[in-house]
């Protein structure tokens, strides 16, 4: 029986900005790789943060962020997780979270992206 990983995600936490996340829900097999994409039109929001909320856990865990093009991952998210994006410049923003070698149950979660000014 293959084990499936369920990734789903909700609207970004941010102030009056329409943040688009694709895809909205995905199911993958163990060992697969997945890309979550987050886009918005707020050209001066140069920071994008990513969070993970595991089922049955109230805590929102911070995975990391990209500020302009500088990426930082929290210690516990340095393996399997890659945040990408270049949020500098006066253009619509587009960042991604890659997760490779998916494992259940630890990668089964709701993932959030949040956009804001860099601070
Ligand atoms: C954002 O970038 C991804 C590639 O990483 C691309 O597939 C997607 O179409 C882009 N989205 C927008 C709205 O530009
Ligand atoms: C993240 O990037 C590193 C270095 O570029 C690469 O070795 C690794 O496979 C990537 N992981 C994911 C999840 O894309």
XYZ file of N, CA, C and O and ligand atoms in Angstrom:
504
model
N 0.841 -1.206 0.000
C 0.000 0.000 0.000
C 0.875 1.254 0.000
O 1.617 1.478 0.952
N 0.809 2.052 -1.040
C 1.588 3.297 -0.994
C 1.001 4.260 0.019
O -0.206 4.276 0.236
N 1.859 4.997 0.651
C 1.396 6.008 1.601
C 1.295 7.343 0.875
O 2.179 7.697 0.122
N 0.216 8.043 1.098
C 0.032 9.328 0.438
C 0.263 10.474 1.411
O 0.019 10.348 2.602
N 0.719 11.545 0.858
C 0.965 12.750 1.632
C -0.078 13.758 1.202
O -0.263 13.962 0.017
N -0.715 14.354 2.129
C -1.719 15.348 1.784
C -1.210 16.742 2.118
O -0.857 17.030 3.238
N -1.127 17.579 1.110
C -0.702 18.964 1.304
C -1.860 19.830 0.898
O -2.405 19.668 -0.171
N -2.218 20.716 1.752
C -3.291 21.583 1.347
C -2.908 22.937 1.855
O -2.089 23.064 2.734
N -3.446 23.971 1.272
C -3.052 25.237 1.845
C -4.075 26.299 1.687
O -4.954 26.204 0.856
N -3.966 27.255 2.551
C -5.005 28.260 2.683
C -4.467 29.632 2.308
O -3.302 29.795 2.021
N -5.378 30.564 2.326
C -5.061 31.942 1.941
C -3.945 32.548 2.795
O -3.910 32.356 3.998
N -3.064 33.260 2.155
C -1.949 33.900 2.855
C -2.423 34.906 3.882
O -3.430 35.568 3.691
N -1.698 34.986 4.947
C -2.013 35.924 6.019
C -1.401 37.257 5.647
O -0.199 37.417 5.661
N -2.184 38.198 5.262
C -1.598 39.485 4.922
C -2.668 40.549 4.851
O -3.852 40.265 4.914
N -2.250 41.774 4.757
C -3.153 42.896 4.835
C -3.700 43.269 3.467
O -2.996 43.834 2.652
N -4.952 42.976 3.247
C -5.654 43.450 2.068
C -4.915 43.193 0.762
O -4.927 44.003 -0.141
N -4.247 42.086 0.700
C -3.585 41.744 -0.551
C -4.143 40.411 -1.009
O -4.358 39.509 -0.210
N -4.387 40.353 -2.285
C -4.899 39.135 -2.864
C -3.713 38.222 -3.168
O -2.937 38.510 -4.072
N -3.575 37.192 -2.363
C -2.453 36.270 -2.554
C -2.983 34.991 -3.195
O -3.954 34.428 -2.718
N -2.357 34.591 -4.260
C -2.799 33.395 -4.977
C -1.854 32.253 -4.706
O -0.651 32.413 -4.817
N -2.451 31.142 -4.366
C -1.637 29.980 -4.067
C -2.074 28.851 -4.972
O -3.261 28.622 -5.132
N -1.140 28.184 -5.549
C -1.486 27.047 -6.400
C -0.566 25.871 -6.104
O 0.594 26.090 -5.783
N -1.008 24.665 -6.286
C -2.415 24.286 -6.340
C -3.045 24.387 -4.964
O -2.347 24.587 -3.986
N -4.368 24.260 -4.861
C -5.007 24.470 -3.571
C -4.935 23.230 -2.684
O -4.917 23.341 -1.473
N -4.914 22.076 -3.265
C -4.752 20.855 -2.475
C -4.059 19.821 -3.341
O -4.347 19.692 -4.521
N -3.144 19.117 -2.768
C -2.409 18.115 -3.521
C -2.176 16.875 -2.679
O -1.934 16.973 -1.485
N -2.220 15.767 -3.357
C -1.890 14.507 -2.711
C -0.728 13.899 -3.486
O -0.745 13.850 -4.713
N 0.293 13.517 -2.762
C 1.480 12.953 -3.396
C 1.884 11.676 -2.685
O 1.507 11.442 -1.549
N 2.691 10.894 -3.404
C 3.213 9.683 -2.797
C 4.512 9.972 -2.050
O 5.204 10.937 -2.352
N 4.836 9.073 -1.162
C 6.129 9.122 -0.475
C 7.232 9.228 -1.503
O 7.189 8.563 -2.524
N 8.224 10.044 -1.234
C 9.378 10.155 -2.118
C 9.200 11.153 -3.237
O 10.167 11.525 -3.889
N 7.980 11.608 -3.473
C 7.741 12.581 -4.528
C 8.281 13.954 -4.133
O 8.630 14.198 -2.980
N 8.282 14.822 -5.140
C 8.675 16.213 -4.918
C 7.483 17.078 -5.279
O 6.731 16.733 -6.188
N 7.312 18.169 -4.586
C 6.178 19.029 -4.869
C 6.614 20.494 -4.859
O 7.578 20.867 -4.178
N 5.941 21.309 -5.656
C 6.194 22.750 -5.675
C 4.904 23.478 -5.342
O 3.886 23.291 -6.010
N 4.923 24.295 -4.303
C 3.788 25.156 -3.978
C 4.153 26.559 -4.440
O 5.248 27.043 -4.152
N 3.261 27.192 -5.157
C 3.549 28.520 -5.715
C 2.644 29.558 -5.073
O 1.453 29.321 -4.882
N 3.205 30.681 -4.738
C 2.479 31.777 -4.127
C 2.766 33.044 -4.940
O 3.926 33.378 -5.160
N 1.721 33.708 -5.398
C 1.929 34.923 -6.192
C 1.034 36.050 -5.682
O -0.033 35.794 -5.130
N 1.483 37.275 -5.873
C 0.637 38.437 -5.588
C 1.165 39.641 -6.349
O 2.271 39.613 -6.892
N 0.362 40.697 -6.345
C 0.664 41.866 -7.185
C 1.236 43.030 -6.391
O 1.414 44.107 -6.939
N 1.444 42.836 -5.110
C 1.900 43.948 -4.274
C 3.410 44.105 -4.478
O 4.211 43.434 -3.823
N 3.771 45.002 -5.367
C 5.176 45.046 -5.817
C 6.157 45.447 -4.725
O 7.329 45.130 -4.804
N 5.659 46.181 -3.677
C 6.587 46.593 -2.617
C 6.646 45.588 -1.456
O 7.348 45.811 -0.486
N 5.919 44.479 -1.565
C 6.016 43.426 -0.541
C 7.125 42.470 -0.960
O 6.911 41.566 -1.758
N 8.290 42.715 -0.385
C 9.475 41.985 -0.844
C 9.828 40.819 0.073
O 10.875 40.215 -0.074
N 8.938 40.533 1.030
C 9.179 39.416 1.947
C 8.065 38.395 1.781
O 6.878 38.753 1.763
N 8.437 37.133 1.667
C 7.451 36.050 1.626
C 7.883 34.984 2.628
O 8.998 34.495 2.590
N 6.956 34.701 3.549
C 7.267 33.710 4.583
C 6.420 32.468 4.350
O 5.308 32.546 3.841
N 6.931 31.341 4.784
C 6.226 30.068 4.631
C 6.064 29.396 5.982
O 6.988 29.425 6.812
N 4.877 28.827 6.190
C 4.548 28.190 7.467
C 3.951 26.810 7.227
O 3.363 26.548 6.174
N 4.076 25.971 8.243
C 3.507 24.627 8.192
C 2.653 24.413 9.429
O 3.082 24.724 10.546
N 1.452 23.882 9.203
C 0.592 23.524 10.327
C 0.226 22.059 10.187
O -0.467 21.662 9.250
N 0.720 21.272 11.127
C 0.484 19.832 11.082
C -0.879 19.512 11.642
O -1.365 20.214 12.531
N -1.515 18.445 11.141
C -2.831 18.097 11.673
C -2.753 17.806 13.176
O -1.810 17.159 13.628
N -3.713 18.284 13.919
C -3.744 18.032 15.349
C -2.773 18.872 16.147
O -2.622 18.684 17.345
N -2.114 19.803 15.489
C -1.148 20.652 16.169
C -1.570 22.102 15.954
O -1.751 22.536 14.826
N -1.743 22.842 17.038
C -2.187 24.223 16.910
C -1.077 25.145 16.418
O -1.337 26.221 15.902
N 0.149 24.719 16.603
C 1.283 25.603 16.309
C 1.463 25.797 14.806
O 1.322 24.866 14.016
N 1.775 27.030 14.462
C 2.141 27.357 13.104
C 3.667 27.403 13.098
O 4.265 28.262 13.721
N 4.273 26.462 12.418
C 5.737 26.409 12.423
C 6.280 27.197 11.243
O 5.836 27.025 10.123
N 7.250 28.031 11.521
C 7.843 28.824 10.461
C 8.880 27.991 9.717
O 9.824 27.465 10.307
N 8.711 27.865 8.427
C 9.656 27.104 7.599
C 10.840 27.987 7.223
O 11.989 27.548 7.261
N 10.528 29.234 6.877
C 11.574 30.161 6.477
C 10.991 31.270 5.639
O 9.776 31.447 5.583
N 11.864 32.015 4.984
C 11.381 33.133 4.186
C 12.332 33.443 3.051
O 13.484 32.999 3.047
N 11.835 34.225 2.106
C 12.701 34.851 1.118
C 12.448 36.345 1.206
O 11.304 36.804 1.224
N 13.537 37.098 1.352
C 13.490 38.549 1.423
C 14.325 39.056 0.253
O 15.518 38.783 0.194
N 13.697 39.766 -0.688
C 14.329 40.054 -1.975
C 14.728 38.706 -2.584
O 13.835 37.944 -2.934
N 16.026 38.397 -2.626
C 16.369 37.061 -3.136
C 17.147 36.259 -2.112
O 17.751 35.237 -2.423
N 17.120 36.757 -0.858
C 17.865 36.062 0.192
C 16.947 35.090 0.919
O 15.915 35.482 1.469
N 17.332 33.821 0.886
C 16.503 32.758 1.447
C 17.085 32.297 2.775
O 18.299 32.134 2.914
N 16.208 32.137 3.773
C 16.629 31.554 5.044
C 15.627 30.500 5.464
O 14.421 30.742 5.430
N 16.157 29.344 5.857
C 15.310 28.264 6.366
C 15.547 28.115 7.859
O 16.683 28.217 8.319
N 14.485 27.839 8.607
C 14.649 27.485 10.012
C 15.436 26.178 10.088
O 15.395 25.360 9.164
N 16.113 25.967 11.216
C 16.977 24.795 11.377
C 16.262 23.486 11.069
O 16.800 22.614 10.399
N 15.029 23.355 11.570
C 14.333 22.088 11.380
C 13.757 21.931 9.974
O 13.161 20.908 9.663
N 13.925 22.942 9.129
C 13.411 22.857 7.761
C 14.522 23.018 6.729
O 14.292 23.537 5.652
N 15.716 22.628 7.096
C 16.822 22.777 6.152
C 16.917 21.582 5.214
O 17.465 21.696 4.123
N 16.427 20.467 5.654
C 16.402 19.294 4.795
C 15.044 19.190 4.146
O 14.032 19.455 4.805
N 14.985 18.793 2.912
C 13.752 18.550 2.151
C 13.016 19.798 1.701
O 12.177 19.713 0.815
N 13.295 20.955 2.301
C 12.540 22.162 1.971
C 13.424 23.174 1.253
O 14.551 23.419 1.693
N 12.921 23.737 0.153
C 13.630 24.804 -0.552
C 12.667 25.937 -0.861
O 11.734 25.756 -1.630
N 12.941 27.064 -0.284
C 12.174 28.262 -0.619
C 12.907 28.956 -1.763
O 14.134 29.080 -1.728
N 12.166 29.394 -2.774
C 12.794 30.103 -3.885
C 11.972 31.340 -4.231
O 10.800 31.444 -3.848
N 12.568 32.228 -4.977
C 11.875 33.415 -5.443
C 12.827 34.594 -5.473
O 13.823 34.605 -4.752
N 12.503 35.553 -6.326
C 13.237 36.802 -6.354
C 12.197 37.905 -6.272
O 11.478 38.170 -7.228
N 12.084 38.500 -5.096
C 10.995 39.444 -4.846
C 11.436 40.898 -4.970
O 10.686 41.808 -4.649
N 12.668 41.107 -5.435
C 13.114 42.472 -5.709
C 12.451 42.948 -6.995
O 11.785 42.182 -7.680
N 12.615 44.203 -7.311
C 12.069 44.715 -8.569
C 10.602 45.086 -8.460
O 9.901 44.660 -7.554
N 10.154 45.873 -9.403
C 8.794 46.425 -9.382
C 7.817 45.546 -10.154
O 7.058 46.027 -10.982
N 7.849 44.272 -9.889
C 6.991 43.364 -10.637
C 6.133 42.554 -9.675
O 6.380 42.553 -8.472
N 5.139 41.869 -10.216
C 4.336 40.947 -9.416
C 5.263 39.904 -8.800
O 6.307 39.571 -9.360
N 4.892 39.439 -7.619
C 5.769 38.537 -6.877
C 5.363 37.081 -7.080
O 4.171 36.764 -7.154
N 6.361 36.267 -7.137
C 6.138 34.849 -7.375
C 7.205 34.049 -6.628
O 8.377 34.098 -6.977
N 6.796 33.366 -5.581
C 7.734 32.560 -4.811
C 7.241 31.133 -4.708
O 6.057 30.860 -4.886
N 8.160 30.227 -4.431
C 7.784 28.814 -4.341
C 8.383 28.166 -3.111
O 9.414 28.593 -2.598
N 7.691 27.136 -2.694
C 8.232 26.239 -1.680
C 8.303 24.855 -2.320
O 7.280 24.314 -2.756
N 9.506 24.328 -2.405
C 9.698 22.960 -2.893
C 9.874 22.045 -1.696
O 10.570 22.396 -0.741
N 9.242 20.911 -1.752
C 9.498 19.879 -0.746
C 9.845 18.618 -1.512
O 9.087 18.201 -2.403
N 11.000 18.054 -1.232
C 11.373 16.827 -1.944
C 11.412 15.639 -0.992
O 11.394 15.808 0.224
N 11.440 14.487 -1.571
C 11.463 13.236 -0.811
C 10.401 13.239 0.292
O 10.689 13.054 1.468
N 9.167 13.454 -0.136
C 8.048 13.565 0.810
C 7.906 12.336 1.694
O 8.064 11.210 1.217
N 7.630 12.601 2.955
C 7.458 11.513 3.921
C 6.167 11.738 4.712
O 5.841 12.862 5.062
N 5.488 10.620 4.979
C 4.315 10.670 5.850
C 4.730 10.093 7.207
O 5.504 9.128 7.237
N 4.212 10.656 8.287
C 3.238 11.747 8.283
C 3.841 13.144 8.371
O 3.093 14.120 8.327
N 5.156 13.259 8.472
C 5.684 14.586 8.856
C 5.469 15.697 7.829
O 5.477 16.865 8.191
N 5.288 15.364 6.569
C 5.057 16.427 5.579
C 3.580 16.640 5.263
O 3.234 17.493 4.446
N 2.745 15.851 5.881
C 1.305 16.029 5.703
C 0.870 17.222 6.543
O 0.985 17.190 7.768
N 0.438 18.280 5.896
C 0.176 19.520 6.624
C -0.544 20.515 5.748
O -0.678 20.315 4.546
N -0.972 21.569 6.403
C -1.443 22.739 5.667
C -0.265 23.707 5.619
O 0.373 23.978 6.638
N 0.036 24.188 4.440
C 1.144 25.127 4.255
C 0.589 26.501 3.935
O -0.364 26.628 3.167
N 1.177 27.501 4.536
C 0.737 28.872 4.335
C 1.878 29.708 3.786
O 3.034 29.503 4.158
N 1.529 30.661 2.942
C 2.522 31.688 2.632
C 1.966 33.024 3.102
O 0.751 33.212 3.162
N 2.825 33.912 3.481
C 2.439 35.231 3.956
C 3.337 36.269 3.303
O 4.544 36.082 3.201
N 2.705 37.347 2.825
C 3.467 38.378 2.131
C 3.467 39.667 2.950
O 2.476 40.000 3.578
N 4.581 40.373 2.955
C 4.637 41.653 3.655
C 5.828 42.467 3.178
O 6.634 42.008 2.375
N 5.934 43.683 3.749
C 7.149 44.461 3.563
C 8.301 43.716 4.235
O 8.082 43.002 5.213
N 9.482 43.910 3.732
C 10.663 43.367 4.427
C 10.876 44.192 5.684
O 10.658 45.387 5.690
N 11.211 43.538 6.765
C 11.472 44.265 8.016
C 12.476 43.504 8.843
O 12.834 42.384 8.518
C 5.303 31.514 -10.890
O 6.484 30.747 -11.153
C 6.222 29.394 -11.472
C 7.562 28.721 -11.726
O 8.293 28.604 -10.549
C 5.351 29.295 -12.707
O 5.041 27.956 -12.946
C 4.062 30.087 -12.501
O 3.328 30.099 -13.690
C 4.385 31.512 -12.088
N 3.123 32.186 -11.769
C 2.834 33.426 -12.186
C 1.481 33.965 -11.807
O 3.613 34.096 -12.827
C 17.274 22.343 -2.522
O 18.443 22.874 -3.056
C 19.583 22.069 -2.822
C 20.781 22.821 -3.302
O 20.522 23.541 -4.467
C 19.379 20.729 -3.537
O 20.483 19.913 -3.300
C 18.129 20.075 -3.006
O 17.847 18.905 -3.720
C 16.947 21.011 -3.135
N 15.806 20.451 -2.454
C 14.566 20.634 -2.888
C 13.508 20.270 -1.930
O 14.300 21.098 -3.987
